[in-house]
Amino acid sequence: MALVAIGGVAVVTLALTGAVSPTSGLSFSPSGHWVVNPGLGLVLHVNGASRSVDAKAAVPGLAPGDSVVQGDSSGYVVGPSQATQFGKSDLAVTGSTPLPVTGEHPVLLETDGGPYLVFRDAGSVVRLGDTMTVVPAGGKLGDPVAAKDGTVWVNRVDTGSVCDLPKAADQLACPAAAPPGHAGALTLVGEKPVFVDTTAGTFSAVGPGGLEPAVALGVDVPPGARVAGSDAQGRVAIFDPSANRLHLVDTAALTRDRPGVPPITVDVPPGDYATPAATGDTVALLDKHGRTLRTYGADGRGRAVTPIPAEPGDPRLSKGEDQRLYIDGDAGKHVVVVDPDGSAADVPVVADPPKQAPPVAPPPVTPTPPPPSPSSGRPDPPRPPAPPKPASTRPAAPPSRTTPPAPPAPPASPPVVAAPATPPGVPGGLSASVSGSTAAVRWSAAAPNGAAVTAYHVSWARSDGSGAGSLDTAGRSASIPGLVAGATYRVQVAAQNSAGRGAAASTTFTRAAPKPSIKISRGTRPQGDERDCDQPEDTPSCAWMHVVLTGFQPDTSYHVQPNASNSGYDNPGLTKSTDENGSMTLNAFYYYGVGNTVWVTVGSVSSNRLVWRAS
């Protein structure tokens, strides 16, 4: 395989230089990393071993934010709506295929039988090849992992199902499931899938009959903790963004060969960190906004802090099938390569290596005849007669040395032709903060790419696709009103110039649901229905209970049950639905027992206790 990979690089390199004819149909073992450089109109291959660019291919229509995923014999440029295939042997584009999901950037996986695109929000797994295979998962997915045998593992966020897609399969099998309501993520320990339950603080190996017995992590992590997709020498990296802590959890107890040792916890500087990645005995933590890569050993010791060159958009961290880590950006001008031993290097992405100018030869010099030799006592040999000189009225000039000719003037530089404008880059620093029912969205300027940015297009929707909206603005902020309590939203921002609309930045946010509460007070006396307060002794003590529910699920039916301290009180209550904000107001449950205590319950939620007064 190593010889085939080396031969593949040699062939594509020769194909670029024209030394050999392109070889069609040859399969190459995936290695290195392809990067999109829209400014050059090229996709370029970075050789992770030599840390150099060794191949390139021209692909039309490249845009910032596009990515490349590779299989055995082809690479695929993945854009917002289509995948463009090119051959790795002849570097020629063979066609484009529409993607089944648009508006969502998928997770790219390179593994045997792939490559794959996993659309987490849409719940779809796509296998690329000469024909595209779409495998629906039925619901939103967590981060996928891919084993070396070609099996892709995913977990359903809503049901907790843990599913696998073997090489060449066209449907998922789900042999295991997490407990209902438990959050978590998948990882690989060696090649064995493991589910990390961040709700329970445990992890379990995935077996053919379900999840194997759970083992305590030994450290408290929040449900939103981020789990590396593979282990680093038997330790799983878990990042806690709420505390800026990296936990390295020993997995020995999963193999039953020995008990695990306590986790290692590392405090990291504040930052906007992506999900950690592991290779060899190294854990990499990428601060996207700080543009810094921090690497740690499996023992928790820091190894290196590597700056990421500035480019539009957030840097992306991915793992190649060669087990190296690669960090690139939307402009594709640099790739940082991380080896399994933790060493990292920046590889500038250029179309051609720099060439040295050939040496300039010095101008020829006409030799000067030697002076006459001094007299030796002998007469000089006779000289031939000189030719007759033309008549001249000017005296003859004395003889002089021949002047060397002036060097030729350098050729004129060709005129500089401005590159045509392309759509803008991805807006940076996208963030959203929620206050009440409104989100304030902000971002930094997108790279104009040859033409001024004239507008930013902002769009949003809830995670289930409802509540969608959009607006255009010339500024770099926007407000999204009418947020539903407890709902999670995805917002996207794309820049526009005269060449078109660029790729969008996206982020998610949630309007927190208030804690359910019930408040009761004395209401008014029932009007027009004397059956409720028809006894003289009931007046004026008889009145409705005024009940206000807030913070419940919107548009949901609840049974409201009144209660009283006197044992003879009996009221069946009623069932009604909350409004779109999760609220409900009732005037119901007439009461007249002066001096008794009344209250209302909805499930396990209880109201305040009210002592009933005469008026």
PDB file of N, CA, C and O in Angstrom, residues 381-438:
ATOM      1  N   PRO A 381      61.018  43.247 -36.947  1.00  0.00           N
ATOM      2  CA  PRO A 381      60.732  42.636 -38.246  1.00  0.00           C
ATOM      3  C   PRO A 381      59.917  43.598 -39.097  1.00  0.00           C
ATOM      4  O   PRO A 381      59.194  44.451 -38.603  1.00  0.00           O
ATOM      5  N   PRO A 382      60.095  43.466 -40.384  1.00  0.00           N
ATOM      6  CA  PRO A 382      59.374  44.394 -41.265  1.00  0.00           C
ATOM      7  C   PRO A 382      57.852  44.204 -41.132  1.00  0.00           C
ATOM      8  O   PRO A 382      57.349  43.113 -40.918  1.00  0.00           O
ATOM      9  N   ARG A 383      57.087  45.292 -41.226  1.00  0.00           N
ATOM     10  CA  ARG A 383      55.632  45.256 -41.122  1.00  0.00           C
ATOM     11  C   ARG A 383      55.033  45.479 -42.498  1.00  0.00           C
ATOM     12  O   ARG A 383      55.605  46.190 -43.323  1.00  0.00           O
ATOM     13  N   PRO A 384      53.888  44.938 -42.722  1.00  0.00           N
ATOM     14  CA  PRO A 384      53.237  45.198 -44.018  1.00  0.00           C
ATOM     15  C   PRO A 384      52.831  46.648 -44.095  1.00  0.00           C
ATOM     16  O   PRO A 384      52.554  47.288 -43.086  1.00  0.00           O
ATOM     17  N   PRO A 385      52.803  47.186 -45.293  1.00  0.00           N
ATOM     18  CA  PRO A 385      52.444  48.607 -45.434  1.00  0.00           C
ATOM     19  C   PRO A 385      50.987  48.846 -45.006  1.00  0.00           C
ATOM     20  O   PRO A 385      50.103  48.027 -45.234  1.00  0.00           O
ATOM     21  N   ALA A 386      50.752  49.955 -44.332  1.00  0.00           N
ATOM     22  CA  ALA A 386      49.405  50.315 -43.871  1.00  0.00           C
ATOM     23  C   ALA A 386      48.555  50.777 -45.049  1.00  0.00           C
ATOM     24  O   ALA A 386      49.061  51.391 -45.978  1.00  0.00           O
ATOM     25  N   PRO A 387      47.284  50.489 -45.006  1.00  0.00           N
ATOM     26  CA  PRO A 387      46.412  50.950 -46.103  1.00  0.00           C
ATOM     27  C   PRO A 387      46.305  52.457 -46.055  1.00  0.00           C
ATOM     28  O   PRO A 387      46.455  53.087 -45.013  1.00  0.00           O
ATOM     29  N   PRO A 388      46.062  53.042 -47.202  1.00  0.00           N
ATOM     30  CA  PRO A 388      45.977  54.515 -47.232  1.00  0.00           C
ATOM     31  C   PRO A 388      44.781  55.004 -46.426  1.00  0.00           C
ATOM     32  O   PRO A 388      43.729  54.375 -46.374  1.00  0.00           O
ATOM     33  N   LYS A 389      44.938  56.105 -45.701  1.00  0.00           N
ATOM     34  CA  LYS A 389      43.883  56.691 -44.870  1.00  0.00           C
ATOM     35  C   LYS A 389      43.142  57.737 -45.672  1.00  0.00           C
ATOM     36  O   LYS A 389      43.730  58.439 -46.474  1.00  0.00           O
ATOM     37  N   PRO A 390      41.854  57.822 -45.445  1.00  0.00           N
ATOM     38  CA  PRO A 390      41.100  58.866 -46.148  1.00  0.00           C
ATOM     39  C   PRO A 390      41.504  60.233 -45.655  1.00  0.00           C
ATOM     40  O   PRO A 390      41.923  60.407 -44.510  1.00  0.00           O
ATOM     41  N   ALA A 391      41.371  61.150 -46.549  1.00  0.00           N
ATOM     42  CA  ALA A 391      41.752  62.517 -46.185  1.00  0.00           C
ATOM     43  C   ALA A 391      40.812  63.041 -45.130  1.00  0.00           C
ATOM     44  O   ALA A 391      39.622  62.798 -45.142  1.00  0.00           O
ATOM     45  N   SER A 392      41.353  63.772 -44.232  1.00  0.00           N
ATOM     46  CA  SER A 392      40.546  64.333 -43.155  1.00  0.00           C
ATOM     47  C   SER A 392      41.149  65.637 -42.731  1.00  0.00           C
ATOM     48  O   SER A 392      42.378  65.804 -42.729  1.00  0.00           O
ATOM     49  N   THR A 393      40.290  66.556 -42.386  1.00  0.00           N
ATOM     50  CA  THR A 393      40.777  67.851 -41.927  1.00  0.00           C
ATOM     51  C   THR A 393      40.998  67.871 -40.437  1.00  0.00           C
ATOM     52  O   THR A 393      41.495  68.858 -39.898  1.00  0.00           O
ATOM     53  N   ARG A 394      40.545  66.752 -39.757  1.00  0.00           N
ATOM     54  CA  ARG A 394      40.711  66.696 -38.303  1.00  0.00           C
ATOM     55  C   ARG A 394      41.908  65.857 -37.982  1.00  0.00           C
ATOM     56  O   ARG A 394      42.221  64.884 -38.655  1.00  0.00           O
ATOM     57  N   PRO A 395      42.606  66.229 -36.927  1.00  0.00           N
ATOM     58  CA  PRO A 395      43.757  65.401 -36.543  1.00  0.00           C
ATOM     59  C   PRO A 395      43.269  64.038 -36.081  1.00  0.00           C
ATOM     60  O   PRO A 395      42.173  63.888 -35.556  1.00  0.00           O
ATOM     61  N   ALA A 396      44.087  63.047 -36.259  1.00  0.00           N
ATOM     62  CA  ALA A 396      43.730  61.689 -35.850  1.00  0.00           C
ATOM     63  C   ALA A 396      43.662  61.613 -34.326  1.00  0.00           C
ATOM     64  O   ALA A 396      44.498  62.181 -33.631  1.00  0.00           O
ATOM     65  N   ALA A 397      42.643  60.912 -33.827  1.00  0.00           N
ATOM     66  CA  ALA A 397      42.524  60.729 -32.376  1.00  0.00           C
ATOM     67  C   ALA A 397      43.498  59.684 -31.920  1.00  0.00           C
ATOM     68  O   ALA A 397      43.832  58.764 -32.662  1.00  0.00           O
ATOM     69  N   PRO A 398      44.002  59.851 -30.739  1.00  0.00           N
ATOM     70  CA  PRO A 398      44.932  58.837 -30.232  1.00  0.00           C
ATOM     71  C   PRO A 398      44.212  57.509 -30.055  1.00  0.00           C
ATOM     72  O   PRO A 398      43.007  57.454 -29.812  1.00  0.00           O
ATOM     73  N   PRO A 399      44.918  56.406 -30.180  1.00  0.00           N
ATOM     74  CA  PRO A 399      44.288  55.087 -30.000  1.00  0.00           C
ATOM     75  C   PRO A 399      43.761  54.927 -28.567  1.00  0.00           C
ATOM     76  O   PRO A 399      44.322  55.465 -27.629  1.00  0.00           O
ATOM     77  N   SER A 400      42.657  54.178 -28.394  1.00  0.00           N
ATOM     78  CA  SER A 400      42.090  53.930 -27.046  1.00  0.00           C
ATOM     79  C   SER A 400      41.595  52.492 -26.978  1.00  0.00           C
ATOM     80  O   SER A 400      41.417  51.826 -27.984  1.00  0.00           O
ATOM     81  N   ARG A 401      41.335  52.074 -25.758  1.00  0.00           N
ATOM     82  CA  ARG A 401      40.813  50.713 -25.533  1.00  0.00           C
ATOM     83  C   ARG A 401      39.364  50.629 -26.043  1.00  0.00           C
ATOM     84  O   ARG A 401      38.614  51.595 -25.989  1.00  0.00           O
ATOM     85  N   THR A 402      38.988  49.488 -26.487  1.00  0.00           N
ATOM     86  CA  THR A 402      37.612  49.273 -26.952  1.00  0.00           C
ATOM     87  C   THR A 402      36.666  49.260 -25.768  1.00  0.00           C
ATOM     88  O   THR A 402      36.903  48.561 -24.783  1.00  0.00           O
ATOM     89  N   THR A 403      35.531  50.033 -25.795  1.00  0.00           N
ATOM     90  CA  THR A 403      34.553  50.088 -24.694  1.00  0.00           C
ATOM     91  C   THR A 403      33.632  48.862 -24.756  1.00  0.00           C
ATOM     92  O   THR A 403      33.088  48.568 -25.824  1.00  0.00           O
ATOM     93  N   PRO A 404      33.474  48.153 -23.621  1.00  0.00           N
ATOM     94  CA  PRO A 404      32.580  46.971 -23.654  1.00  0.00           C
ATOM     95  C   PRO A 404      31.154  47.390 -24.001  1.00  0.00           C
ATOM     96  O   PRO A 404      30.698  48.460 -23.605  1.00  0.00           O
ATOM     97  N   PRO A 405      30.451  46.571 -24.746  1.00  0.00           N
ATOM     98  CA  PRO A 405      29.058  46.919 -25.077  1.00  0.00           C
ATOM     99  C   PRO A 405      28.185  46.926 -23.832  1.00  0.00           C
ATOM    100  O   PRO A 405      28.424  46.171 -22.893  1.00  0.00           O
ATOM    101  N   ALA A 406      27.167  47.786 -23.814  1.00  0.00           N
ATOM    102  CA  ALA A 406      26.244  47.859 -22.666  1.00  0.00           C
ATOM    103  C   ALA A 406      25.397  46.594 -22.608  1.00  0.00           C
ATOM    104  O   ALA A 406      25.034  46.020 -23.630  1.00  0.00           O
ATOM    105  N   PRO A 407      25.094  46.126 -21.367  1.00  0.00           N
ATOM    106  CA  PRO A 407      24.251  44.923 -21.259  1.00  0.00           C
ATOM    107  C   PRO A 407      22.862  45.206 -21.825  1.00  0.00           C
ATOM    108  O   PRO A 407      22.385  46.332 -21.793  1.00  0.00           O
ATOM    109  N   PRO A 408      22.208  44.182 -22.353  1.00  0.00           N
ATOM    110  CA  PRO A 408      20.869  44.398 -22.934  1.00  0.00           C
ATOM    111  C   PRO A 408      19.876  44.819 -21.856  1.00  0.00           C
ATOM    112  O   PRO A 408      19.972  44.404 -20.707  1.00  0.00           O
ATOM    113  N   ALA A 409      18.915  45.644 -22.249  1.00  0.00           N
ATOM    114  CA  ALA A 409      17.899  46.101 -21.303  1.00  0.00           C
ATOM    115  C   ALA A 409      16.991  44.939 -20.930  1.00  0.00           C
ATOM    116  O   ALA A 409      16.696  44.071 -21.759  1.00  0.00           O
ATOM    117  N   PRO A 410      16.567  44.870 -19.641  1.00  0.00           N
ATOM    118  CA  PRO A 410      15.679  43.764 -19.246  1.00  0.00           C
ATOM    119  C   PRO A 410      14.357  43.863 -19.990  1.00  0.00           C
ATOM    120  O   PRO A 410      13.909  44.950 -20.329  1.00  0.00           O
ATOM    121  N   PRO A 411      13.763  42.724 -20.267  1.00  0.00           N
ATOM    122  CA  PRO A 411      12.476  42.761 -20.968  1.00  0.00           C
ATOM    123  C   PRO A 411      11.422  43.461 -20.129  1.00  0.00           C
ATOM    124  O   PRO A 411      11.438  43.405 -18.904  1.00  0.00           O
ATOM    125  N   ALA A 412      10.516  44.128 -20.798  1.00  0.00           N
ATOM    126  CA  ALA A 412       9.457  44.847 -20.086  1.00  0.00           C
ATOM    127  C   ALA A 412       8.526  43.859 -19.404  1.00  0.00           C
ATOM    128  O   ALA A 412       8.216  42.795 -19.937  1.00  0.00           O
ATOM    129  N   SER A 413       8.109  44.180 -18.139  1.00  0.00           N
ATOM    130  CA  SER A 413       7.177  43.326 -17.397  1.00  0.00           C
ATOM    131  C   SER A 413       5.820  43.358 -18.079  1.00  0.00           C
ATOM    132  O   SER A 413       5.398  44.401 -18.566  1.00  0.00           O
ATOM    133  N   PRO A 414       5.158  42.188 -18.095  1.00  0.00           N
ATOM    134  CA  PRO A 414       3.815  42.190 -18.702  1.00  0.00           C
ATOM    135  C   PRO A 414       2.881  43.031 -17.857  1.00  0.00           C
ATOM    136  O   PRO A 414       3.062  43.182 -16.658  1.00  0.00           O
ATOM    137  N   PRO A 415       1.886  43.619 -18.465  1.00  0.00           N
ATOM    138  CA  PRO A 415       0.953  44.444 -17.691  1.00  0.00           C
ATOM    139  C   PRO A 415       0.219  43.604 -16.648  1.00  0.00           C
ATOM    140  O   PRO A 415      -0.085  42.435 -16.872  1.00  0.00           O
ATOM    141  N   VAL A 416      -0.016  44.174 -15.464  1.00  0.00           N
ATOM    142  CA  VAL A 416      -0.724  43.493 -14.397  1.00  0.00           C
ATOM    143  C   VAL A 416      -2.219  43.558 -14.686  1.00  0.00           C
ATOM    144  O   VAL A 416      -2.781  44.637 -14.872  1.00  0.00           O
ATOM    145  N   VAL A 417      -2.832  42.378 -14.740  1.00  0.00           N
ATOM    146  CA  VAL A 417      -4.263  42.300 -15.005  1.00  0.00           C
ATOM    147  C   VAL A 417      -4.963  41.901 -13.719  1.00  0.00           C
ATOM    148  O   VAL A 417      -4.615  40.887 -13.105  1.00  0.00           O
ATOM    149  N   ALA A 418      -5.876  42.688 -13.263  1.00  0.00           N
ATOM    150  CA  ALA A 418      -6.577  42.411 -12.014  1.00  0.00           C
ATOM    151  C   ALA A 418      -7.402  41.135 -12.142  1.00  0.00           C
ATOM    152  O   ALA A 418      -8.034  40.885 -13.159  1.00  0.00           O
ATOM    153  N   ALA A 419      -7.350  40.291 -11.073  1.00  0.00           N
ATOM    154  CA  ALA A 419      -8.127  39.059 -11.070  1.00  0.00           C
ATOM    155  C   ALA A 419      -9.611  39.393 -11.003  1.00  0.00           C
ATOM    156  O   ALA A 419     -10.005  40.369 -10.377  1.00  0.00           O
ATOM    157  N   PRO A 420     -10.446  38.618 -11.677  1.00  0.00           N
ATOM    158  CA  PRO A 420     -11.886  38.899 -11.607  1.00  0.00           C
ATOM    159  C   PRO A 420     -12.405  38.710 -10.189  1.00  0.00           C
ATOM    160  O   PRO A 420     -11.904  37.882  -9.428  1.00  0.00           O
ATOM    161  N   ALA A 421     -13.406  39.486  -9.828  1.00  0.00           N
ATOM    162  CA  ALA A 421     -13.996  39.396  -8.494  1.00  0.00           C
ATOM    163  C   ALA A 421     -14.700  38.056  -8.321  1.00  0.00           C
ATOM    164  O   ALA A 421     -15.233  37.482  -9.274  1.00  0.00           O
ATOM    165  N   THR A 422     -14.662  37.556  -7.109  1.00  0.00           N
ATOM    166  CA  THR A 422     -15.367  36.335  -6.747  1.00  0.00           C
ATOM    167  C   THR A 422     -16.268  36.635  -5.556  1.00  0.00           C
ATOM    168  O   THR A 422     -16.105  37.663  -4.898  1.00  0.00           O
ATOM    169  N   PRO A 423     -17.242  35.764  -5.261  1.00  0.00           N
ATOM    170  CA  PRO A 423     -18.109  36.022  -4.101  1.00  0.00           C
ATOM    171  C   PRO A 423     -17.295  36.194  -2.825  1.00  0.00           C
ATOM    172  O   PRO A 423     -16.199  35.640  -2.698  1.00  0.00           O
ATOM    173  N   PRO A 424     -17.829  36.936  -1.870  1.00  0.00           N
ATOM    174  CA  PRO A 424     -17.073  37.221  -0.644  1.00  0.00           C
ATOM    175  C   PRO A 424     -16.776  35.969   0.163  1.00  0.00           C
ATOM    176  O   PRO A 424     -17.368  34.909  -0.051  1.00  0.00           O
ATOM    177  N   GLY A 425     -15.843  36.133   1.117  1.00  0.00           N
ATOM    178  CA  GLY A 425     -15.530  35.054   2.029  1.00  0.00           C
ATOM    179  C   GLY A 425     -16.605  34.881   3.090  1.00  0.00           C
ATOM    180  O   GLY A 425     -17.631  35.566   3.100  1.00  0.00           O
ATOM    181  N   VAL A 426     -16.347  33.964   4.000  1.00  0.00           N
ATOM    182  CA  VAL A 426     -17.297  33.678   5.073  1.00  0.00           C
ATOM    183  C   VAL A 426     -17.165  34.731   6.170  1.00  0.00           C
ATOM    184  O   VAL A 426     -16.047  35.024   6.608  1.00  0.00           O
ATOM    185  N   PRO A 427     -18.248  35.347   6.623  1.00  0.00           N
ATOM    186  CA  PRO A 427     -18.151  36.287   7.744  1.00  0.00           C
ATOM    187  C   PRO A 427     -17.554  35.605   8.967  1.00  0.00           C
ATOM    188  O   PRO A 427     -17.827  34.430   9.243  1.00  0.00           O
ATOM    189  N   GLY A 428     -16.731  36.322   9.702  1.00  0.00           N
ATOM    190  CA  GLY A 428     -16.080  35.743  10.868  1.00  0.00           C
ATOM    191  C   GLY A 428     -16.755  36.127  12.162  1.00  0.00           C
ATOM    192  O   GLY A 428     -17.572  37.051  12.226  1.00  0.00           O
ATOM    193  N   GLY A 429     -16.394  35.426  13.231  1.00  0.00           N
ATOM    194  CA  GLY A 429     -16.827  35.777  14.573  1.00  0.00           C
ATOM    195  C   GLY A 429     -18.323  35.817  14.781  1.00  0.00           C
ATOM    196  O   GLY A 429     -18.818  36.630  15.564  1.00  0.00           O
ATOM    197  N   LEU A 430     -19.069  34.941  14.121  1.00  0.00           N
ATOM    198  CA  LEU A 430     -20.520  34.965  14.250  1.00  0.00           C
ATOM    199  C   LEU A 430     -20.925  34.549  15.665  1.00  0.00           C
ATOM    200  O   LEU A 430     -20.492  33.504  16.176  1.00  0.00           O
ATOM    201  N   SER A 431     -21.756  35.354  16.311  1.00  0.00           N
ATOM    202  CA  SER A 431     -22.217  35.053  17.665  1.00  0.00           C
ATOM    203  C   SER A 431     -23.651  35.535  17.824  1.00  0.00           C
ATOM    204  O   SER A 431     -24.122  36.398  17.081  1.00  0.00           O
ATOM    205  N   ALA A 432     -24.350  34.968  18.788  1.00  0.00           N
ATOM    206  CA  ALA A 432     -25.733  35.351  19.078  1.00  0.00           C
ATOM    207  C   ALA A 432     -25.929  35.362  20.584  1.00  0.00           C
ATOM    208  O   ALA A 432     -25.515  34.434  21.281  1.00  0.00           O
ATOM    209  N   SER A 433     -26.541  36.422  21.091  1.00  0.00           N
ATOM    210  CA  SER A 433     -26.869  36.520  22.508  1.00  0.00           C
ATOM    211  C   SER A 433     -28.366  36.766  22.629  1.00  0.00           C
ATOM    212  O   SER A 433     -28.951  37.550  21.873  1.00  0.00           O
ATOM    213  N   VAL A 434     -29.009  36.094  23.580  1.00  0.00           N
ATOM    214  CA  VAL A 434     -30.459  36.118  23.717  1.00  0.00           C
ATOM    215  C   VAL A 434     -30.846  36.954  24.921  1.00  0.00           C
ATOM    216  O   VAL A 434     -30.289  36.800  26.016  1.00  0.00           O
ATOM    217  N   SER A 435     -31.805  37.845  24.709  1.00  0.00           N
ATOM    218  CA  SER A 435     -32.385  38.626  25.785  1.00  0.00           C
ATOM    219  C   SER A 435     -33.895  38.593  25.613  1.00  0.00           C
ATOM    220  O   SER A 435     -34.422  39.137  24.633  1.00  0.00           O
ATOM    221  N   GLY A 436     -34.577  37.942  26.546  1.00  0.00           N
ATOM    222  CA  GLY A 436     -36.015  37.782  26.399  1.00  0.00           C
ATOM    223  C   GLY A 436     -36.346  36.960  25.177  1.00  0.00           C
ATOM    224  O   GLY A 436     -35.842  35.851  24.999  1.00  0.00           O
ATOM    225  N   SER A 437     -37.175  37.494  24.299  1.00  0.00           N
ATOM    226  CA  SER A 437     -37.588  36.770  23.094  1.00  0.00           C
ATOM    227  C   SER A 437     -36.838  37.234  21.847  1.00  0.00           C
ATOM    228  O   SER A 437     -37.259  36.941  20.727  1.00  0.00           O
ATOM    229  N   THR A 438     -35.713  37.955  22.034  1.00  0.00           N
ATOM    230  CA  THR A 438     -34.958  38.493  20.899  1.00  0.00           C
ATOM    231  C   THR A 438     -33.494  38.064  20.998  1.00  0.00           C
ATOM    232  O   THR A 438     -32.911  38.052  22.089  1.00  0.00           O
TER     233      THR A 438
END
